Short mmCIF file of C-alpha atoms and ligand atoms in Angstrom, two decimals:
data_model
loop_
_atom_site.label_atom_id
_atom_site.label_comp_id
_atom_site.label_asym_id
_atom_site.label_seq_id
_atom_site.Cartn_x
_atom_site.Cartn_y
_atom_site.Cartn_z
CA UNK S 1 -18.43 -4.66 41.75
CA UNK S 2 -15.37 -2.31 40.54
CA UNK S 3 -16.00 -1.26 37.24
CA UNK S 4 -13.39 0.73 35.20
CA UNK S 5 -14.94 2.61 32.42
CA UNK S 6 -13.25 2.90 29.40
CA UNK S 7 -12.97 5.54 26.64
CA UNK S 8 -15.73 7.82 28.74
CA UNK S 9 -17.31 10.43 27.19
CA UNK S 10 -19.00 13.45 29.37
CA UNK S 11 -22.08 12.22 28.25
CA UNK S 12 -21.40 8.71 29.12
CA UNK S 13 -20.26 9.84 32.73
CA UNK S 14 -23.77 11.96 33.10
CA UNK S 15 -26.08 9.46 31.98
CA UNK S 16 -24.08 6.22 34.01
CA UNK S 17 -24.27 8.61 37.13
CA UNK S 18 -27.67 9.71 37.08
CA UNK S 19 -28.66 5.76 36.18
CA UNK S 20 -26.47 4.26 39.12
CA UNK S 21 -27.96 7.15 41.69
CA UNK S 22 -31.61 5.83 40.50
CA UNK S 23 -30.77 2.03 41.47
CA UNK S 24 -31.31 -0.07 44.09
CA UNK S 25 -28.11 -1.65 44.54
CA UNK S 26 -26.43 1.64 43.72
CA UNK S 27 -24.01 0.55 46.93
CA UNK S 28 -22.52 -2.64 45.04
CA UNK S 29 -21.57 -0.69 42.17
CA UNK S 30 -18.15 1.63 42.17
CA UNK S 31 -17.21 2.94 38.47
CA UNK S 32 -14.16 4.73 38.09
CA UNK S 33 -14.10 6.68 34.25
CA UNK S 34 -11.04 6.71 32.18
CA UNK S 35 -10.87 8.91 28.72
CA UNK S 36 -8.34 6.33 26.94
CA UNK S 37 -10.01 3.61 25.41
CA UNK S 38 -9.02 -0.18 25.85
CA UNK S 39 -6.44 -1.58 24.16
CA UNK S 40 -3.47 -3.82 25.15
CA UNK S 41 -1.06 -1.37 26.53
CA UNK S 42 -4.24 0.13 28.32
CA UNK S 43 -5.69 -3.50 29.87
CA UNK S 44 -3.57 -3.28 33.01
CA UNK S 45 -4.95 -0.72 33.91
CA UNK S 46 -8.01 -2.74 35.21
CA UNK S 47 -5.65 -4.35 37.61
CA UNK S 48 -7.99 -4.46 40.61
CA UNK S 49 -11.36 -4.33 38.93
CA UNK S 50 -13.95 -6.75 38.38
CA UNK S 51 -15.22 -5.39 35.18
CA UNK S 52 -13.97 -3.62 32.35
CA UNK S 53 -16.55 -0.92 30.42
CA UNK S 54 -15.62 -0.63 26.50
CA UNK S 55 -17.22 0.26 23.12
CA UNK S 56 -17.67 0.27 19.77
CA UNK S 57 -13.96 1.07 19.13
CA UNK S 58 -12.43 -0.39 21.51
CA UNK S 59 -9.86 -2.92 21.03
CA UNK S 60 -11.01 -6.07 22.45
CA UNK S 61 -8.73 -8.45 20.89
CA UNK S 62 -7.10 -11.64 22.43
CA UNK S 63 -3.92 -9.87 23.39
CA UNK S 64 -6.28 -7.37 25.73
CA UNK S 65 -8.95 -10.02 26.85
CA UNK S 66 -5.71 -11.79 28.13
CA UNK S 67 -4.40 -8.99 30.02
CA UNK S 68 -7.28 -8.37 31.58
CA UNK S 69 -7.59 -11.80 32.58
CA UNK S 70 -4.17 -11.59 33.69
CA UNK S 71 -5.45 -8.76 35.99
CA UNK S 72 -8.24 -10.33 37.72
CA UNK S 73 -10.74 -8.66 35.44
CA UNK S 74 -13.79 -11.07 35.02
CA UNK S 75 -16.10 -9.10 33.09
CA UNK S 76 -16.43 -7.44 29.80
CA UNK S 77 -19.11 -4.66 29.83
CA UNK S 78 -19.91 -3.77 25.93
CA UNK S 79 -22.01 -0.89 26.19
CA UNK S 80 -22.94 -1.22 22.72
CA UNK S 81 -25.11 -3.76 20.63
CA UNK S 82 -22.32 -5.07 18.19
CA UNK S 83 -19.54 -7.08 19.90
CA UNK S 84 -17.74 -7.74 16.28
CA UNK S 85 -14.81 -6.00 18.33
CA UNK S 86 -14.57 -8.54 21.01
CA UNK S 87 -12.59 -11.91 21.08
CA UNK S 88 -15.11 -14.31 22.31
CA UNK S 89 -12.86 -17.23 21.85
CA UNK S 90 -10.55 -15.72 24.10
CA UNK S 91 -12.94 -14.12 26.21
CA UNK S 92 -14.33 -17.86 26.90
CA UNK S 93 -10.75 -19.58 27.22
CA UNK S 94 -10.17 -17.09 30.17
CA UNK S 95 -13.19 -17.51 31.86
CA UNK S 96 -14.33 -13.93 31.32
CA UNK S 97 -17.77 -12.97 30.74
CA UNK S 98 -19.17 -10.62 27.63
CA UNK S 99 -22.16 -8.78 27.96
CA UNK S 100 -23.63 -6.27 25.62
CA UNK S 101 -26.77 -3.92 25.08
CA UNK S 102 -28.71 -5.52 22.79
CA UNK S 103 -31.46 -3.69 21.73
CA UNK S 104 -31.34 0.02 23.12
CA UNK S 105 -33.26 2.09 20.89
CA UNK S 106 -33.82 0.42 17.79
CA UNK S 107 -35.63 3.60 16.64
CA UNK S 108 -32.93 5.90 17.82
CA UNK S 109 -29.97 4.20 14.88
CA UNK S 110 -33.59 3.70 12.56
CA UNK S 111 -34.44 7.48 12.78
CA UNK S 112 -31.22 8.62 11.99
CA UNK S 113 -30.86 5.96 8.78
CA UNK S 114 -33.69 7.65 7.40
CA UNK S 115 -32.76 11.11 8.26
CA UNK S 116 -29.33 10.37 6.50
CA UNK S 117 -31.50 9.11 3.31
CA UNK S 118 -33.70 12.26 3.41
CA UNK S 119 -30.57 14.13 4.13
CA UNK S 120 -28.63 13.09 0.86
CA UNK S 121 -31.81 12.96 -0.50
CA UNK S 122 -32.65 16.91 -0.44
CA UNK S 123 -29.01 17.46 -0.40
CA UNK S 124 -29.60 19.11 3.18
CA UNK S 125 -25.53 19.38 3.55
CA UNK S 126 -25.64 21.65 0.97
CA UNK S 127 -28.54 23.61 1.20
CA UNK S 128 -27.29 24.22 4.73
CA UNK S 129 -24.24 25.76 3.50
CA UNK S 130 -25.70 27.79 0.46
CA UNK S 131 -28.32 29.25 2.46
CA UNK S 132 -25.97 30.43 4.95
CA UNK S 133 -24.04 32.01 2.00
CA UNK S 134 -27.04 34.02 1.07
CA UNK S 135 -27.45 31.76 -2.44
CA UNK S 136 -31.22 30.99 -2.51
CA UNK S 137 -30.66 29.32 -5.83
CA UNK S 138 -31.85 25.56 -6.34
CA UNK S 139 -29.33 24.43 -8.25
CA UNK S 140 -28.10 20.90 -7.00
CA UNK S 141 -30.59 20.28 -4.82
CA UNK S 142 -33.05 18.46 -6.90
CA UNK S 143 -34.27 15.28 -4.73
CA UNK S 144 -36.76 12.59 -5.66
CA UNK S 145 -39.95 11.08 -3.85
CA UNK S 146 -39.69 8.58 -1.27
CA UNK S 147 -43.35 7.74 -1.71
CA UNK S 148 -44.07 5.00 -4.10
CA UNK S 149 -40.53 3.81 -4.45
CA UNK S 150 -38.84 0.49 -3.14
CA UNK S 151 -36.76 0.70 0.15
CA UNK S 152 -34.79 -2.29 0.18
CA UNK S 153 -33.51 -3.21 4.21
CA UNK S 154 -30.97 -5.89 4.39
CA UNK S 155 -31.45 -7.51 8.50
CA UNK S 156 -35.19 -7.08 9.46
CA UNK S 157 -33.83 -7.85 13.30
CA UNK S 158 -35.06 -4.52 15.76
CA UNK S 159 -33.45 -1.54 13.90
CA UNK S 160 -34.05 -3.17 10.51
CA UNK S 161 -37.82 -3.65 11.63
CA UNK S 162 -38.10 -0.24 12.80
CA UNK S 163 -36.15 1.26 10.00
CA UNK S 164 -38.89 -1.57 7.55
CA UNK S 165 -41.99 0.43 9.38
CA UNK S 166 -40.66 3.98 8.49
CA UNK S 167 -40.12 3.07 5.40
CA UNK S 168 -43.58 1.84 5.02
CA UNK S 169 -44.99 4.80 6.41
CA UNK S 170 -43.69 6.78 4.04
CA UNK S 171 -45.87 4.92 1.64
CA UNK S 172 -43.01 2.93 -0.03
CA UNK S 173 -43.21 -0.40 -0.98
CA UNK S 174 -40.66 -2.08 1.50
CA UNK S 175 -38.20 -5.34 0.52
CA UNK S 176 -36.29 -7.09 3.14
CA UNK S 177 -33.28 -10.05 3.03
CA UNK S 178 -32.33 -11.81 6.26
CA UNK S 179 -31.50 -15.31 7.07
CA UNK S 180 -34.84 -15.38 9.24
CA UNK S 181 -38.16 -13.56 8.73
CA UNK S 182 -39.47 -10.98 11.19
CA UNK S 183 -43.36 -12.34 12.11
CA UNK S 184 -43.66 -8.39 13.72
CA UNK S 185 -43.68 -7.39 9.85
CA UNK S 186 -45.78 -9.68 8.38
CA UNK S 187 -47.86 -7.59 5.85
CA UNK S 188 -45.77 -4.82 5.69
CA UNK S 189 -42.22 -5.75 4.54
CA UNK S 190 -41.72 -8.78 1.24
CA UNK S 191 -38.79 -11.06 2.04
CA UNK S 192 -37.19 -11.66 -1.25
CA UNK S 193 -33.58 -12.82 -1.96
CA UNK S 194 -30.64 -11.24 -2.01
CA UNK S 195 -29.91 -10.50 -5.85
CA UNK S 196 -33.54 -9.58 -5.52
CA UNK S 197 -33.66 -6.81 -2.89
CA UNK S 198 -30.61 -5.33 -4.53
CA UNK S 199 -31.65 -5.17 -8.20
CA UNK S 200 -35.57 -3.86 -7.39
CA UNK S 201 -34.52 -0.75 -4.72
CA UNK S 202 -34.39 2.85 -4.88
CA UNK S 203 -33.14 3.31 -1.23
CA UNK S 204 -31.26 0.15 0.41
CA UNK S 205 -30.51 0.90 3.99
CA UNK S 206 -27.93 -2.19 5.90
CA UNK S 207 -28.92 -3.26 9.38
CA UNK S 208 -27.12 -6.60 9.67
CA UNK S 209 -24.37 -7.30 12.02
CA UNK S 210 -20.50 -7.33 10.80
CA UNK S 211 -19.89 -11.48 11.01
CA UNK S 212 -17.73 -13.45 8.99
CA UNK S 213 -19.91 -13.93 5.94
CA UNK S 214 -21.20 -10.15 6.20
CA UNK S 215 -17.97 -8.65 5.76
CA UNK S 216 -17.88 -6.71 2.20
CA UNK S 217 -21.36 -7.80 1.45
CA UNK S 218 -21.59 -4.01 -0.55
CA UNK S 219 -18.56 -4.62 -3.12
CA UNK S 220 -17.82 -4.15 -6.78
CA UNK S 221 -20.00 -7.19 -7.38
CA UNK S 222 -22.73 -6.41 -5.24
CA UNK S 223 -23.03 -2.45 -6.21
CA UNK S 224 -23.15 -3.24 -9.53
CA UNK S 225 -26.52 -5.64 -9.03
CA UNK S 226 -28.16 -2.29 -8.43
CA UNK S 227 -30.14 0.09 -9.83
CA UNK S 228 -29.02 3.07 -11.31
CA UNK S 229 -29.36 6.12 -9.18
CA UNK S 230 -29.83 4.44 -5.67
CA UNK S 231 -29.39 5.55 -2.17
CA UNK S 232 -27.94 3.89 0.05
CA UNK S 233 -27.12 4.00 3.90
CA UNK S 234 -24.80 1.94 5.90
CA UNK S 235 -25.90 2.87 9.72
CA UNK S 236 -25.11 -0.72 11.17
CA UNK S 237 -20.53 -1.29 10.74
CA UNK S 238 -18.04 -0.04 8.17
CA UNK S 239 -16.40 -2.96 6.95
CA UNK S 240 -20.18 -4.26 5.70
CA UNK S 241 -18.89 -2.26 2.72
CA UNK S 242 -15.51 -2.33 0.65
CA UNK S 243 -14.83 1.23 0.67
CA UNK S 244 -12.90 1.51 -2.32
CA UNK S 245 -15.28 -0.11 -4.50
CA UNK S 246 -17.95 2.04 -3.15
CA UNK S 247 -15.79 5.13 -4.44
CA UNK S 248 -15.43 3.61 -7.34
CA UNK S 249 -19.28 2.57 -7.75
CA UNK S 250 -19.70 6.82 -6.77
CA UNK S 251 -17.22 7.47 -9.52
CA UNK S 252 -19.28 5.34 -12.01
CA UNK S 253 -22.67 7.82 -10.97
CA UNK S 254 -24.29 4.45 -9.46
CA UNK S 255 -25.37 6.62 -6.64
CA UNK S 256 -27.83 9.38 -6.33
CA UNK S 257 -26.32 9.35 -3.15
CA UNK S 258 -24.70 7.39 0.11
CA UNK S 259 -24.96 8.23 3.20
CA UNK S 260 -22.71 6.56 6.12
CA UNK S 261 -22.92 6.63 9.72
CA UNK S 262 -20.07 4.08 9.47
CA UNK S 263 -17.35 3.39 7.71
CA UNK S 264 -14.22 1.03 7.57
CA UNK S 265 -11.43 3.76 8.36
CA UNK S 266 -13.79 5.40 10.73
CA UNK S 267 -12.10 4.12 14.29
CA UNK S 268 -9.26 6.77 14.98
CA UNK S 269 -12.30 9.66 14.20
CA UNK S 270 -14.56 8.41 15.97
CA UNK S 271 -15.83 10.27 18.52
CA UNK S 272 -12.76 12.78 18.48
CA UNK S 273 -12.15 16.68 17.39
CA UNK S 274 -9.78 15.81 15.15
CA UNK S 275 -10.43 19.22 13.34
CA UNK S 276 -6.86 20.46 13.35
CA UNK S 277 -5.18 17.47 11.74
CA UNK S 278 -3.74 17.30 8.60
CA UNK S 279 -5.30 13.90 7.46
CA UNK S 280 -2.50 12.14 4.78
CA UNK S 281 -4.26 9.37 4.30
CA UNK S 282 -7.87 9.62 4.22
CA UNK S 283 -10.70 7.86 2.88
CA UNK S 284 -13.18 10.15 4.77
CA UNK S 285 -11.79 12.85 2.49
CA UNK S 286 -12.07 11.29 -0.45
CA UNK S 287 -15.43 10.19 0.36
CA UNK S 288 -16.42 13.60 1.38
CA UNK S 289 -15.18 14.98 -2.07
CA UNK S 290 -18.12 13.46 -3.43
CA UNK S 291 -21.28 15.84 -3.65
CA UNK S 292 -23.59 13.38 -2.92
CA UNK S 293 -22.44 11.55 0.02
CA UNK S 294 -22.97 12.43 3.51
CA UNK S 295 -20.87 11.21 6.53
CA UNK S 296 -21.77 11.57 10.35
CA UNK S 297 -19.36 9.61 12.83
CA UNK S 298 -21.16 6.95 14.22
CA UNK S 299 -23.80 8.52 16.17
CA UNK S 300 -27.00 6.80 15.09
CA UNK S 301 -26.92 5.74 19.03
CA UNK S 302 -26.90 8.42 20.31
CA UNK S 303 -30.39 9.83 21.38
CA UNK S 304 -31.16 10.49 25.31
CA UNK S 305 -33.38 7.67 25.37
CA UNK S 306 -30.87 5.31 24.15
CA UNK S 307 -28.02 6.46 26.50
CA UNK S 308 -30.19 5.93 29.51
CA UNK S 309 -31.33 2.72 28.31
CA UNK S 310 -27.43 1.56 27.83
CA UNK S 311 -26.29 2.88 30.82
CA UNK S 312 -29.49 1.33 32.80
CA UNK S 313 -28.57 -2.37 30.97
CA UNK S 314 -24.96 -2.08 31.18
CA UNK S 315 -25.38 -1.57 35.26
CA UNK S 316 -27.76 -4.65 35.83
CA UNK S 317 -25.14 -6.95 33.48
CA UNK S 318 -22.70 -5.45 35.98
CA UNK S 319 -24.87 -6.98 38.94
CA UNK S 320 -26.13 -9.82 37.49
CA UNK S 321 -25.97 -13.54 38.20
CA UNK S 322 -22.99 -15.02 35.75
CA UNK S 323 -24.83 -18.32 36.15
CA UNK S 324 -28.27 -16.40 34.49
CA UNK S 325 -28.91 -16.60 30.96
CA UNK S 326 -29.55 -13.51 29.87
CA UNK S 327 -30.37 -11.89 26.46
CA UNK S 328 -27.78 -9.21 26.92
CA UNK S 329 -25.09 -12.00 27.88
CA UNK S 330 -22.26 -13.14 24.92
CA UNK S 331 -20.39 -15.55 26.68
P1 NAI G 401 -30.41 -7.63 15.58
O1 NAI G 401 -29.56 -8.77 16.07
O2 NAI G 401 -31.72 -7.36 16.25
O3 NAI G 401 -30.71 -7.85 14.01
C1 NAI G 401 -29.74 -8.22 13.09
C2 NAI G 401 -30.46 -8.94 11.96
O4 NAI G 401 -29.51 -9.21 10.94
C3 NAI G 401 -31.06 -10.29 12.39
O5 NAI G 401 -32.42 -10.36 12.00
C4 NAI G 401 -30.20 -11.31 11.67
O6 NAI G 401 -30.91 -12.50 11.30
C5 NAI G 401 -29.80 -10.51 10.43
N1 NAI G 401 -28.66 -11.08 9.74
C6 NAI G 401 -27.60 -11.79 10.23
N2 NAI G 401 -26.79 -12.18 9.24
C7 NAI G 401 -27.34 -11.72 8.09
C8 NAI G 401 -26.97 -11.81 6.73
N3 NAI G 401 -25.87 -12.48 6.35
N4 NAI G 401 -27.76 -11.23 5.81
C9 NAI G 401 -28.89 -10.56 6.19
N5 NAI G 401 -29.30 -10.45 7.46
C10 NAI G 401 -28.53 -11.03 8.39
O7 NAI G 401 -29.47 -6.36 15.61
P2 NAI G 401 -29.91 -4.84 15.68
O8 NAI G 401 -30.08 -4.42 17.09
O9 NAI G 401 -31.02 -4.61 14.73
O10 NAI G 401 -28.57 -4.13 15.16
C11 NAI G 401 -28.12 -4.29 13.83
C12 NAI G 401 -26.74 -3.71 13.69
O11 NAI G 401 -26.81 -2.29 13.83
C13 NAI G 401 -25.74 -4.12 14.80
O12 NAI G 401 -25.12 -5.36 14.50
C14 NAI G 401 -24.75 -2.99 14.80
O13 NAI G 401 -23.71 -3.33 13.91
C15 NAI G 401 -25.54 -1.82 14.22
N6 NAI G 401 -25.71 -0.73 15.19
C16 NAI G 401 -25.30 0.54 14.83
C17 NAI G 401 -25.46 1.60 15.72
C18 NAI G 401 -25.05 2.99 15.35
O14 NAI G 401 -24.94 3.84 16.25
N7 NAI G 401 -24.83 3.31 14.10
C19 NAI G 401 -26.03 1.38 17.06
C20 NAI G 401 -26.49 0.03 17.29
C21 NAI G 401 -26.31 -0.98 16.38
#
């Protein structure tokens, strides 16, 4: 099995090494790492392989899935849990198979939604910076209490269910929406509707996949079903939200703050030191203007635990049976 791994990372090299030196059938597996991501001028690449390694920015449209195809490549390796980035259709009209990581470390994207909504909460990204500065004033930095208020989470599958269980042991009264109820948080977590969840809570944290009818579920309409003065975190893809309408919802002081891990224009940043560009067009920016939003790129991942837990997944998809139905298999 010739693997080329796309878009690699140093950290993604370390913890696929270490994984593939710890396995079995270490022998079958040969990866060679690449630092350009996939994309259609970059498919051909694979010319030779059996698999192809990509991620959560990668572009996985028809155009590549065909060149791969084209170049004997009969696996797609997601090392990530969404696959909103990969064109199944095509992916199945070329006879190439999809496999993903689905459940890593739910706790490891839960942890860090709630450390964004303490974050903005407490205003942490700017008591950083004035403490550094030598001002010890308060000013700004008034937060509220967690405890006792209503945490709304929107997809109670495993991040949303860990994310539901920190919430509740915070002592806050936790609301959920999802097509299907979770049995694991029976007790813990009300399942109310939609209008509902939005309308009755002081922190609403998103942990449904991007599909179809998710796309711009947060927009003008939405945002302005909530209450006044709530925080909210978007951890799970960008284009959940419309963007502009969350400026302009941050504009109209709906927020006491928002806090993103994702966002829609977030793919050419991610993941890169872009620190000595001259950004003309940037919604980052302007959502960075704002005093009460906080922005980290993407990395709710990315814990030690979770990286050896996608590398260790992503290696046995590599080996396993095409004919075996497995959880972590698309297509
Ligand atoms: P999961 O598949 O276990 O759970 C998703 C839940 O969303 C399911 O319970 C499903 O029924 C529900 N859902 C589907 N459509 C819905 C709708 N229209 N309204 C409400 N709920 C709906 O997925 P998991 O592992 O919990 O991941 C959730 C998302 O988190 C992923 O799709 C991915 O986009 C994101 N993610 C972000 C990471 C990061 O680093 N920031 C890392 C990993 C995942």
């Amino acid at each position: 099995m010739r693997i080329l791994f796309y878009d690699t990372k140093t950290y993604d090299k370390e913890s696929f090494t270490e994984t593939r030196e710890k396995m079995e059938r270490k022998a079958e597996l040969q990866i060679d790492y690449l630092k350009t991501d996939l994309a259609p001028a970059t498919a051909q690449l694979a010319k030779g392989y059996d698999a192809v390694c990509a991620f959560v920015n990668s572009d996985v449209s028809g155009v590549t899935v065909r060149r791969l195809a084209e170049n004997g490549v009969k696996r797609i390796l997601m090392r990530s849990a969404g696959f909103n980035n990969v064109d199944l259709e095509e992916a199945k009209s070329c006879g190439i198979h999809v496999y993903r990581v689905p459940g890593y470390s739910p706790e490891a994207v839960a942890e860090h939604a709630m450390a964004l909504a303490l974050g903005v909460n407490r205003h942490l990204h700017k008591a950083y910076v004035k403490v550094r500065e030598n001002d010890f004033s308060l000013s700004g930095l008034m937060g509220i209490d967690l405890h006792g208020k209503t945490a709304g989470i929107v997809g109670t599958g495993k991040i949303g269910a860990a994310m539901a269980r920190i919430c509740y042991g915070f002592g806050m009264k936790v609301l959920a929406y999802d097509l299907y109820q979770n049995p694991m948080l029976e007790g813990m977590v009300s399942y109310v509707d939609f209008e509902t969840l939005l309308a009755s809570s002081d922190l609403i944290s998103l942990h449904c996949p991007l599909l179809d009818d998710t796309y711009h579920l947060i927009r003008k309409e939405t945002i302005d079903q909530m209450k006044e003065g709530v925080i909210f975190v978007n951890t799970s893809r960008g284009a959940l939200v419309d963007t502009e309408d969350l400026i302009e919802g941050i504009r109209a002081r709906k927020f006491f703050g928002v806090a993103l891990d994702v966002y829609e224009e977030e793919t050419p940043n991610v993941f890169e030191d872009r620190s000595e560009d001259i950004m003309e067009h940037s919604v980052t920016a302007r959502l960075l203007s704002f005093p009460n939003v906080i922005i980290t790129s993407h990395q709710g991942f990315f814990t030690k635990e979770a990286l050896d837990a996608i590398a260790a997944v992503t290696l046995d998809n590599a080996l396993a049976d095409v004919t075996e139905e497995l959880p972590s298999k698309i297509c």
